[in-house]
Coordinates of C-alpha atoms in Angstrom, one line a residue:
Chain A
X23 CA -0.1 -0.1 0.0
X24 CA 1.2 3.6 -0.7
X25 CA 2.7 5.4 2.4
X26 CA 0.7 7.6 4.1
X27 CA -2.4 5.9 3.4
X28 CA -4.7 5.2 6.7
X29 CA -5.4 1.8 7.9
X30 CA -9.0 0.5 8.1
X31 CA -11.2 2.4 10.8
X32 CA -12.7 -0.5 13.1
X33 CA -15.8 1.5 13.4
X34 CA -16.1 1.9 9.6
X35 CA -15.8 -2.1 9.4
X36 CA -18.2 -2.6 12.1
X37 CA -20.9 -0.2 10.4
X38 CA -20.4 -1.5 7.2
X39 CA -21.1 -4.9 8.1
X40 CA -24.6 -3.7 9.7
X41 CA -25.7 -2.4 6.5
X42 CA -24.7 1.3 7.1
X43 CA -25.2 3.0 3.5
X44 CA -23.5 6.3 4.7
X45 CA -20.7 3.8 5.6
X46 CA -20.9 2.6 2.1
X47 CA -20.5 5.8 0.8
X48 CA -17.7 6.5 2.7
X49 CA -16.1 3.1 1.5
X50 CA -16.7 4.4 -1.9
X51 CA -15.3 8.1 -1.7
X52 CA -12.2 6.4 0.0
X53 CA -11.4 3.9 -2.6
X54 CA -12.8 5.3 -5.8
X55 CA -9.8 6.5 -7.2
X56 CA -7.8 3.5 -6.4
X57 CA -10.2 1.0 -7.9
X58 CA -10.8 3.4 -10.8
X59 CA -7.1 3.4 -11.5
X60 CA -6.5 -0.1 -11.6
X61 CA -9.4 -0.8 -13.8
X62 CA -8.4 1.7 -16.0
X63 CA -4.7 1.0 -16.5
X64 CA -6.0 -2.8 -17.3
X65 CA -8.9 -1.7 -19.7
X66 CA -7.8 1.0 -21.2
X67 CA -11.4 2.5 -21.7
X68 CA -12.8 5.4 -19.1
X69 CA -16.1 4.2 -19.6
X70 CA -15.3 0.4 -19.1
X71 CA -13.3 1.2 -16.2
X72 CA -16.0 3.1 -14.8
X73 CA -18.3 0.4 -15.4
X74 CA -16.1 -2.6 -14.0
X75 CA -15.3 -0.1 -11.0
X76 CA -19.0 0.5 -10.1
X77 CA -19.3 -3.4 -10.3
X78 CA -16.9 -4.0 -8.4
X79 CA -18.5 -1.7 -5.5
X80 CA -21.6 -3.7 -5.9
X81 CA -20.0 -6.9 -5.4
X82 CA -18.5 -5.4 -2.4
X83 CA -21.7 -4.2 -1.2
X84 CA -23.3 -7.7 -1.6
X85 CA -20.4 -9.5 0.1
X86 CA -19.5 -7.0 3.0
X87 CA -20.7 -10.0 5.3
X88 CA -18.1 -12.1 4.0
X89 CA -15.3 -9.5 5.0
X90 CA -13.6 -10.9 7.5
X91 CA -11.1 -8.2 8.2
X92 CA -8.3 -10.9 7.5
X93 CA -6.7 -8.6 4.8
X94 CA -7.4 -4.4 4.5
X95 CA -10.3 -3.0 2.9
X96 CA -8.5 -1.7 0.2
X97 CA -6.5 -5.0 -0.8
X98 CA -10.0 -6.7 -0.4
X99 CA -11.4 -4.1 -2.9
X100 CA -8.5 -4.4 -5.2
X101 CA -8.9 -8.5 -5.7
X102 CA -12.5 -7.9 -6.6
X103 CA -11.7 -5.3 -9.2
X104 CA -8.4 -7.4 -10.5
X105 CA -10.7 -10.1 -10.7
X106 CA -13.3 -8.3 -12.8
X107 CA -10.7 -6.9 -15.1
X108 CA -9.0 -10.0 -16.0
X109 CA -12.8 -11.7 -16.4
X110 CA -13.4 -9.1 -18.9
X111 CA -10.2 -8.9 -20.5
X112 CA -10.4 -13.0 -20.9
X113 CA -14.4 -12.5 -22.3
X114 CA -13.4 -10.6 -25.3
X115 CA -16.7 -8.6 -24.7
X116 CA -14.7 -5.1 -24.9
X117 CA -16.3 -1.9 -25.9
X118 CA -15.0 0.2 -28.8
X119 CA -13.7 3.3 -28.0
X120 CA -11.1 5.2 -26.3
X121 CA -8.3 3.0 -25.9
X122 CA -4.8 2.3 -24.1
X123 CA -2.7 5.5 -23.3
X124 CA -4.5 8.0 -24.9
X125 CA -7.8 7.3 -22.4
X126 CA -5.0 7.4 -19.6
X127 CA -3.9 10.5 -20.6
X128 CA -7.1 12.6 -21.1
X129 CA -8.2 11.4 -17.7
X130 CA -5.1 12.6 -16.4
X131 CA -5.2 16.0 -18.3
X132 CA -8.8 16.7 -19.2
X133 CA -9.1 19.0 -21.8
X134 CA -5.8 18.4 -23.5
X135 CA -5.2 16.4 -26.6
X136 CA -2.6 13.4 -26.6
X137 CA -0.1 15.8 -28.6
X138 CA -0.2 18.6 -26.1
X139 CA 0.1 16.1 -23.2
X140 CA 3.0 14.0 -24.9
X141 CA 4.8 17.6 -25.3
X142 CA 4.8 18.2 -21.5
X143 CA 5.4 15.1 -20.0
X144 CA 7.1 12.7 -22.9
X145 CA 8.1 10.2 -19.9
X146 CA 4.7 10.1 -18.7
X147 CA 3.5 8.9 -22.0
X148 CA 6.1 6.4 -22.4
X149 CA 5.2 4.9 -19.1
X150 CA 1.7 4.6 -19.7
X151 CA 2.1 3.5 -23.1
X152 CA 4.9 0.2 -21.5
X153 CA 2.5 -0.2 -19.1
X154 CA -0.6 -0.7 -22.0
X155 CA 1.7 -2.9 -23.6
X156 CA 2.6 -5.7 -21.2
X157 CA 0.5 -8.8 -21.1
X158 CA -2.5 -8.5 -19.2
X159 CA -1.0 -11.2 -16.6
X160 CA 2.3 -9.1 -16.3
X161 CA 0.3 -5.7 -16.3
X162 CA -2.0 -6.3 -13.4
X163 CA 0.8 -7.6 -11.1
X164 CA 2.8 -4.8 -11.7
X165 CA 0.1 -2.3 -11.3
X166 CA -0.9 -3.8 -8.3
X167 CA 3.0 -3.7 -6.9
X168 CA 4.3 -0.6 -8.4
X169 CA 1.7 1.7 -9.0
X170 CA -0.6 0.6 -5.9
X171 CA 2.1 -0.7 -3.4
X172 CA 0.4 -4.0 -2.7
X173 CA 2.8 -6.6 -1.0
X174 CA 3.6 -9.6 -3.0
X175 CA 1.5 -11.7 -0.4
X176 CA -1.4 -9.2 -1.3
X177 CA -1.1 -9.6 -4.4
X178 CA -0.7 -13.4 -4.7
X179 CA -4.2 -13.4 -2.5
X180 CA -5.6 -11.1 -4.6
X181 CA -5.0 -12.7 -7.8
X182 CA -5.2 -16.4 -6.3
X183 CA -1.8 -17.0 -7.4
X184 CA 1.5 -18.6 -5.8
X185 CA 4.2 -16.3 -4.3
X186 CA 6.9 -17.6 -7.0
X187 CA 4.5 -16.5 -9.6
X188 CA 3.8 -13.4 -8.8
X189 CA 7.7 -12.7 -8.0
X190 CA 8.3 -14.2 -11.6
X191 CA 5.7 -11.8 -13.4
X192 CA 6.5 -8.7 -11.4
X193 CA 10.1 -9.6 -12.5
X194 CA 9.3 -10.1 -16.0
X195 CA 7.1 -7.2 -16.1
X196 CA 9.6 -4.6 -15.0
X197 CA 12.4 -6.0 -16.9
X198 CA 9.9 -5.1 -19.9
X199 CA 9.3 -2.1 -18.8
X200 CA 13.2 -1.0 -18.4
X201 CA 13.9 -2.4 -22.0
X202 CA 10.9 -0.1 -23.0
X203 CA 12.0 2.9 -21.0
X204 CA 15.5 2.6 -21.9
X205 CA 15.9 6.0 -23.3
X206 CA 14.6 7.6 -19.9
X207 CA 17.0 5.6 -17.6
Chain B
X18 CA 26.3 -16.9 -9.4
X19 CA 26.2 -16.2 -13.2
X20 CA 25.2 -12.5 -14.6
X21 CA 21.6 -14.0 -15.6
X22 CA 21.1 -15.9 -12.5
X23 CA 21.7 -12.2 -10.3
X24 CA 19.5 -10.4 -12.6
X25 CA 16.7 -12.9 -11.9
X26 CA 17.1 -11.4 -8.3
X27 CA 16.8 -7.9 -8.8
X28 CA 13.2 -7.8 -8.4
X29 CA 13.3 -9.2 -5.0
X30 CA 16.6 -7.4 -4.4
X31 CA 14.8 -3.9 -5.1
X32 CA 11.9 -4.8 -2.7
X33 CA 14.3 -6.2 -0.1
X34 CA 12.6 -9.4 -0.4
X35 CA 15.8 -11.3 -0.8
X36 CA 16.6 -13.7 1.7
X37 CA 20.1 -13.2 3.3
X38 CA 22.3 -15.8 1.7
X39 CA 20.8 -15.2 -1.6
X40 CA 21.3 -11.4 -1.1
X41 CA 25.1 -11.6 -0.1
X42 CA 25.8 -13.9 -3.4
X43 CA 24.1 -11.2 -5.6
X44 CA 25.9 -8.6 -3.7
X45 CA 29.2 -10.0 -4.5
X46 CA 28.2 -10.6 -8.0
X47 CA 27.3 -6.8 -8.5
X48 CA 30.5 -5.9 -7.0
X49 CA 32.7 -8.4 -9.6
X50 CA 30.5 -7.4 -12.4
X51 CA 30.2 -3.8 -13.5
X52 CA 27.4 -4.7 -16.0
X53 CA 25.2 -6.4 -13.8
X54 CA 25.8 -3.3 -11.4
X55 CA 24.8 -0.9 -14.3
X56 CA 21.7 -3.2 -15.2
X57 CA 20.4 -2.8 -11.8
X58 CA 20.5 0.9 -11.6
X59 CA 18.6 0.9 -14.6
X60 CA 16.4 -1.8 -13.0
X61 CA 16.0 0.4 -10.1
X62 CA 15.5 3.8 -11.8
X63 CA 12.3 1.9 -13.7
X64 CA 11.1 0.9 -10.3
X65 CA 11.6 4.4 -8.9
X66 CA 9.6 6.1 -12.3
X67 CA 6.6 3.5 -11.8
X68 CA 6.0 4.3 -8.1
X69 CA 6.1 8.0 -9.3
X70 CA 3.1 7.4 -11.9
X71 CA 0.1 9.4 -11.1
X72 CA -3.5 7.8 -10.4
X73 CA -6.1 8.6 -12.4
X74 CA -9.3 9.9 -10.9
X75 CA -12.7 8.5 -11.0
X76 CA -15.3 10.8 -12.9
X77 CA -17.1 13.2 -11.3
X78 CA -20.1 11.8 -10.1
X79 CA -19.1 8.1 -9.9
X80 CA -20.0 8.2 -6.0
X81 CA -23.7 9.2 -6.4
X82 CA -23.7 6.7 -9.2
X83 CA -22.5 3.8 -7.3
X84 CA -25.1 4.7 -4.5
X85 CA -27.9 4.9 -6.7
X86 CA -26.8 1.7 -8.1
X87 CA -26.6 0.1 -4.6
X88 CA -30.0 1.5 -4.0
X89 CA -31.5 -0.2 -7.2
X90 CA -29.6 -3.4 -6.2
X91 CA -32.1 -6.5 -6.7
X92 CA -34.2 -7.5 -4.1
X93 CA -32.8 -11.0 -3.8
X94 CA -29.2 -9.9 -3.4
X95 CA -30.3 -7.6 -0.7
X96 CA -32.5 -10.5 1.2
X97 CA -29.2 -12.9 0.9
X98 CA -27.1 -10.2 2.5
X99 CA -29.6 -9.8 5.2
X100 CA -29.8 -13.8 5.5
X101 CA -26.0 -14.3 5.4
X102 CA -24.9 -11.0 6.7
X103 CA -23.6 -10.3 10.3
X104 CA -26.0 -9.8 12.9
X105 CA -25.6 -7.7 16.0
X106 CA -26.1 -11.0 17.7
X107 CA -24.5 -13.9 15.7
X108 CA -27.0 -17.3 14.8
X109 CA -25.5 -19.9 13.0
X110 CA -26.5 -20.1 9.6
X111 CA -27.8 -23.9 10.1
X112 CA -30.2 -22.6 12.8
X113 CA -31.0 -19.7 10.6
X114 CA -31.6 -22.0 7.5
X115 CA -34.0 -24.5 9.7
X116 CA -36.1 -21.5 10.8
X117 CA -36.3 -20.4 7.5
X118 CA -37.4 -23.6 5.9
X119 CA -39.5 -24.3 8.9
X120 CA -41.4 -21.1 8.1
X121 CA -41.6 -21.9 4.7
X122 CA -43.0 -25.1 5.3
X123 CA -45.9 -23.8 7.7
X124 CA -46.5 -21.2 4.9
X125 CA -47.1 -23.4 2.2
X126 CA -48.9 -26.0 4.1
X127 CA -51.4 -23.2 5.0
X128 CA -51.8 -21.8 1.6
X129 CA -51.3 -24.4 -1.1
X130 CA -53.9 -26.9 -1.3
X131 CA -51.8 -29.9 -2.7
X132 CA -49.4 -30.3 0.7
X133 CA -52.6 -30.3 2.7
X134 CA -53.8 -32.9 0.7
X135 CA -50.8 -35.1 0.8
X136 CA -50.7 -35.0 4.6
X137 CA -54.4 -35.9 4.6
X138 CA -53.9 -38.9 3.5
X139 CA -50.9 -40.0 5.4
X140 CA -51.7 -38.2 9.0
X141 CA -55.6 -37.5 9.0
X142 CA -57.3 -36.3 12.3
X143 CA -59.2 -39.0 14.0
X144 CA -62.8 -37.9 12.4
X145 CA -64.3 -35.5 10.6
X146 CA -68.0 -34.8 9.7
X147 CA -69.3 -34.0 6.6
X148 CA -72.8 -33.7 5.3
X149 CA -74.7 -36.7 4.4
X150 CA -74.4 -37.9 1.0
X151 CA -78.1 -38.0 -1.5
X152 CA -78.9 -41.8 -2.1
X153 CA -79.0 -43.1 -5.7
X154 CA -80.4 -46.1 -6.9
X155 CA -78.9 -49.3 -5.8
X156 CA -77.9 -52.0 -7.9
X157 CA -80.2 -55.3 -7.7
X158 CA -78.8 -57.6 -5.2
X159 CA -80.0 -61.4 -5.0
X160 CA -81.3 -61.4 -1.1
X161 CA -79.7 -63.8 1.1
X162 CA -80.9 -67.5 0.9
X163 CA -82.9 -68.5 3.6
X164 CA -80.9 -70.2 6.4
X165 CA -77.8 -68.9 5.0
X166 CA -75.9 -66.8 7.3
X167 CA -77.1 -63.6 5.7
X168 CA -74.2 -62.4 3.8
X169 CA -74.8 -58.7 2.9
X170 CA -74.0 -58.0 -0.9
X171 CA -72.0 -55.1 -1.7
X172 CA -73.8 -52.0 -2.9
X173 CA -71.9 -50.5 -5.6
X174 CA -74.4 -48.5 -7.1
X175 CA -75.6 -46.6 -4.0
X176 CA -74.3 -43.5 -3.1
X177 CA -73.8 -43.8 0.2
X178 CA -70.8 -43.2 3.0
X179 CA -69.5 -45.9 4.9
X180 CA -70.2 -44.1 8.1
X181 CA -74.1 -43.3 7.1
X182 CA -74.0 -47.0 6.2
X183 CA -72.9 -48.3 9.6
X184 CA -75.5 -46.4 11.3
X185 CA -77.9 -48.9 9.7
X186 CA -78.9 -51.6 11.6
X187 CA -76.5 -54.8 11.7
X188 CA -77.3 -57.4 9.2
X189 CA -79.3 -60.3 10.8
X190 CA -76.0 -62.7 11.2
X191 CA -75.2 -60.1 13.8
X192 CA -76.1 -61.0 17.6
X193 CA -78.4 -58.6 18.8
X194 CA -75.6 -57.5 21.0
X195 CA -74.0 -56.3 18.0
X196 CA -77.1 -54.4 16.5
X197 CA -77.7 -52.5 19.3
X198 CA -76.4 -49.2 18.6
X199 CA -73.9 -47.9 21.0
X200 CA -75.4 -44.8 22.3
X201 CA -71.9 -43.3 22.7
X202 CA -69.6 -44.1 20.0
X203 CA -66.2 -43.4 20.3
X204 CA -64.4 -42.1 17.0
X205 CA -62.8 -44.8 14.5
X206 CA -59.2 -45.1 15.0
X207 CA -56.9 -44.6 11.5
X208 CA -55.9 -47.9 11.6
X209 CA -59.6 -49.4 12.0
X210 CA -60.7 -47.1 9.0
X211 CA -58.0 -48.1 6.9
X212 CA -58.8 -51.6 7.5
X213 CA -62.1 -50.4 7.2
X214 CA -61.3 -49.3 3.3
X215 CA -59.4 -52.2 2.5
X216 CA -62.1 -54.3 3.2
X217 CA -64.5 -51.9 1.3
X218 CA -62.7 -52.0 -1.6
X219 CA -62.1 -55.9 -1.6
X220 CA -65.9 -56.0 -1.6
X221 CA -66.3 -53.7 -4.5
X222 CA -63.7 -55.7 -6.6
X223 CA -65.3 -58.8 -5.7
X224 CA -68.9 -57.7 -6.3
X225 CA -67.6 -56.4 -9.7
X226 CA -66.3 -59.9 -10.4
X227 CA -69.3 -61.3 -9.5
X228 CA -71.5 -59.5 -11.8
X229 CA -73.8 -61.9 -14.2
X230 CA -72.0 -62.4 -17.4
X231 CA -73.8 -61.0 -20.1
X232 CA -74.9 -58.0 -18.0
X233 CA -73.0 -55.2 -18.9
X234 CA -71.3 -53.7 -16.1
X235 CA -72.6 -50.4 -14.7
X236 CA -75.7 -51.2 -16.6
X237 CA -79.0 -50.3 -14.9
X238 CA -80.4 -53.0 -13.2
X239 CA -83.8 -54.4 -14.3
X240 CA -86.4 -54.2 -11.1
X241 CA -88.1 -57.2 -10.5
X242 CA -89.4 -58.8 -7.1
X243 CA -87.2 -58.1 -4.2
X244 CA -84.8 -56.5 -6.6
X245 CA -87.4 -53.9 -7.2
X246 CA -88.3 -53.5 -3.8
X247 CA -84.8 -52.4 -2.6
X248 CA -84.5 -50.3 -5.9
X249 CA -87.4 -48.4 -4.8
X250 CA -86.6 -48.0 -1.0
X251 CA -82.9 -47.2 -2.4
X252 CA -84.4 -44.2 -4.5
X253 CA -86.3 -42.8 -1.5
X254 CA -84.4 -39.9 -0.1
X255 CA -82.1 -40.5 2.5
X256 CA -83.7 -40.8 5.8
X257 CA -82.9 -41.8 9.2
X258 CA -82.2 -45.8 9.0
X259 CA -84.5 -47.9 10.6
X260 CA -84.2 -51.4 11.9
X261 CA -83.6 -54.3 9.0
X262 CA -85.7 -57.2 8.6
X263 CA -84.1 -60.2 9.6
X264 CA -82.5 -62.0 6.9
X265 CA -82.9 -59.0 4.3
X266 CA -79.7 -57.5 3.8
X267 CA -79.5 -53.7 4.2
X268 CA -78.3 -51.5 1.6
X269 CA -77.1 -49.5 4.1
X270 CA -74.6 -51.6 5.4
X271 CA -71.0 -50.5 4.4
X272 CA -69.1 -53.5 4.5
X273 CA -71.6 -56.1 2.9
X274 CA -70.3 -59.0 2.1
X275 CA -70.7 -60.4 -1.4
X276 CA -73.3 -63.7 -2.2
X277 CA -70.9 -66.8 -1.6
X278 CA -68.2 -65.2 0.3
X279 CA -67.3 -65.8 3.9
X280 CA -69.2 -63.4 6.2
X281 CA -67.1 -61.3 8.4
X282 CA -67.0 -62.5 11.9
X283 CA -69.9 -61.3 14.5
X284 CA -67.5 -60.2 16.6
X285 CA -65.3 -58.1 13.9
X286 CA -68.6 -56.6 13.0
X287 CA -69.7 -55.7 16.8
X288 CA -66.3 -54.2 17.3
X289 CA -66.6 -52.1 13.5
X290 CA -69.8 -50.5 14.6
X291 CA -68.5 -49.8 18.4
X292 CA -65.7 -47.9 16.5
X293 CA -68.4 -45.6 14.4
X294 CA -68.7 -42.1 14.9
X295 CA -72.3 -41.4 16.7
X296 CA -73.5 -38.8 14.0
X297 CA -72.1 -37.2 10.9
X298 CA -70.3 -38.8 7.9
X299 CA -66.8 -39.8 7.9
X300 CA -65.0 -38.8 4.7
X301 CA -63.1 -42.3 3.8
X302 CA -59.7 -42.7 5.4
X303 CA -58.1 -44.1 2.6
X304 CA -55.9 -47.3 2.8
X305 CA -54.3 -46.4 -0.7
X306 CA -54.2 -43.0 -1.9
X307 CA -56.6 -41.8 -4.4
X308 CA -56.3 -42.9 -8.3
X309 CA -57.7 -39.9 -9.7
X310 CA -57.5 -36.4 -8.1
X311 CA -58.6 -33.4 -9.8
X312 CA -60.1 -30.2 -9.2
X313 CA -63.4 -29.2 -10.4
X314 CA -64.2 -25.4 -10.4
X315 CA -68.1 -24.5 -10.6
X316 CA -69.7 -21.3 -10.7
X317 CA -72.3 -22.5 -8.3
X318 CA -70.7 -25.1 -5.8
X319 CA -73.9 -26.2 -4.3
X320 CA -75.4 -26.6 -8.0
X321 CA -72.4 -28.6 -8.6
X322 CA -72.2 -31.1 -6.1
X323 CA -75.8 -31.9 -7.1
X324 CA -74.6 -32.2 -10.5
X325 CA -71.8 -34.3 -9.4
X326 CA -74.1 -36.6 -7.0
X327 CA -76.5 -37.1 -10.2
X328 CA -73.1 -37.9 -12.4
X329 CA -71.8 -40.4 -9.7
X330 CA -75.6 -41.9 -9.5
X331 CA -75.5 -42.4 -13.2
X332 CA -71.7 -43.9 -13.3
X333 CA -72.9 -46.6 -10.5
X334 CA -70.5 -44.8 -8.2
X335 CA -70.1 -45.4 -4.5
X336 CA -69.7 -41.9 -2.4
X337 CA -67.0 -42.8 0.2
X338 CA -67.6 -39.3 1.5
X339 CA -67.5 -35.5 1.5
X340 CA -65.8 -32.7 3.5
X341 CA -66.9 -29.1 3.2
X342 CA -64.2 -26.4 3.6
X343 CA -64.6 -22.7 3.4
X344 CA -63.5 -22.7 -0.1
X345 CA -63.8 -25.9 -1.5
X346 CA -65.5 -29.4 -1.1
X347 CA -63.4 -32.7 -1.0
X348 CA -65.7 -35.3 -2.6
X349 CA -64.3 -38.7 -2.4
X350 CA -66.0 -41.5 -4.8
X351 CA -65.4 -45.1 -6.1
X352 CA -65.9 -45.4 -9.6
X353 CA -66.4 -48.7 -11.2
X354 CA -63.9 -49.1 -13.7
X355 CA -66.4 -49.7 -16.9
X356 CA -68.0 -46.3 -15.8
X357 CA -64.7 -44.6 -15.4
X358 CA -64.4 -43.4 -19.1
X359 CA -67.4 -41.7 -18.7
X360 CA -66.4 -39.9 -15.3
X361 CA -64.1 -37.1 -16.6
X362 CA -66.6 -36.0 -19.6
X363 CA -69.1 -35.7 -17.1
X364 CA -66.7 -33.7 -14.8
X365 CA -66.0 -31.6 -18.0
X366 CA -69.6 -31.2 -18.5
X367 CA -70.7 -29.7 -14.9
X368 CA -67.3 -27.4 -14.5
X369 CA -63.5 -26.6 -15.5
X370 CA -62.1 -30.0 -14.6
X371 CA -58.3 -30.5 -13.8
X372 CA -57.2 -33.2 -13.3
X373 CA -53.8 -33.5 -11.2
X374 CA -53.4 -37.1 -11.0
X375 CA -54.4 -39.7 -13.1
X376 CA -54.6 -43.8 -13.2
X377 CA -51.9 -45.7 -15.3
X378 CA -54.3 -49.0 -15.3
X379 CA -57.6 -47.9 -13.5
X380 CA -58.1 -50.7 -11.1
X381 CA -61.5 -52.3 -10.6
X382 CA -62.9 -49.4 -8.5
X383 CA -61.1 -46.3 -9.0
X384 CA -60.9 -44.2 -6.1
X385 CA -61.6 -40.6 -6.8
X386 CA -61.0 -37.4 -4.9
X387 CA -62.9 -34.5 -6.4
X388 CA -61.8 -30.9 -5.3
X389 CA -65.1 -29.0 -6.1
X390 CA -64.5 -25.0 -5.8
X391 CA -66.5 -22.1 -6.8
X392 CA -68.7 -19.9 -4.6

């Protein structure tokens, strides 16, 4: 988890388990950008990312009774949205429209076209493109680890993978990115 | 350690996840291999760049849209969450599930007729009173031979109930003590009723088998001699049964023994009479499940029941009982197999007939349970 992010509030968890709608709204408000970020990195389409993120929160709302508190709420939510993204990518039911890094850049810099964005932040553009070009199973690992800050163990739990598989995929992803970003290093 | 082996550990090295012995091996290799050391620098820089990537922000209004979607969540998902979700007082899921199933069972039993019907056959109450059935012409039966110990022939053509028939005086073979009606008769036990029903069906089956050859089964008998006298009496409206003449079989005897068949022991007859209810008509307790079950929906239930009585009389059916309920009247009949084919057309002529269970191969006497509904 990224530094400075607060730990779960026990009172919030208790209220969530009681079905408190205000508590759930707090949860959505606190984690919306995290989940949307993962979905957008994985899907590249803002509308599709919003749809998946909303579905992730709905699934969480329906399964709050199953949340035992063994993991952090954020980790649990990452697991839901990650699996939804991978399922969507595997299904082939993809939306036509804004794809890849173009969608990411417009969200980062609303009102600016890709050219304008690229001029101001060529590195950022290259990073987005390099991440988007990673194979899905490596991309989700590097997104969760290097962009969202999850531990190896949390990633393994979220994706249902062995720890060694997480390490291996992460290493391959980073090596791919290093090669793609060679001119910035 | 080779260069490839060392570079395989870069990720774990950067994340500080490399165990101590391997970390020392990688460190030793990096110290001796400038190329791998430069590669590690580039690798570390890449990871640092990634961790600095900005996070996209969810669109404006996203939270509101999620909350609106939650409010529109289907009821079954909310119900499931309510059932499976945590409670202030934790209840084991198995106990909760048992309670839900029990509540559903009670609800279904009270609101759906089929379970009641099923339970009725299996575990009936001791006695239920129903209104008497209208007598219909009886099939001609030859009187007992003088001196023969008064076997009572069956009367498949008479529309009567076993209990009503039991109220008739005992046949001539019964000892006076058995013929005398008991002042206060206990309710028949389920076991006795089941035995009674079994005996009744056996009697009817034998009766059908003993029909005179050449006479079509179910055909209206020709009155002559004692037969005509009996028919006349049977066609009269139901009246309180009087004492039967000695030697003349009573047509209201429910458990008549066919001609030539061994009569029931007097003690058994007396016992059966002691078990009969003091008044009212008992809806037959089935020794076996009905062969034909269905619902007859009529606009006027009273008129429909009259029409049903006429139909039963025309078919030579034996009425086993009737149980009126607020929303339906259960009518039970025994219909001879030859007349069975005309039963359902006749029911459809009375009202909307919906068979719920039909026999594959009708027995000699088809047990029919009709649920008559209507105003």
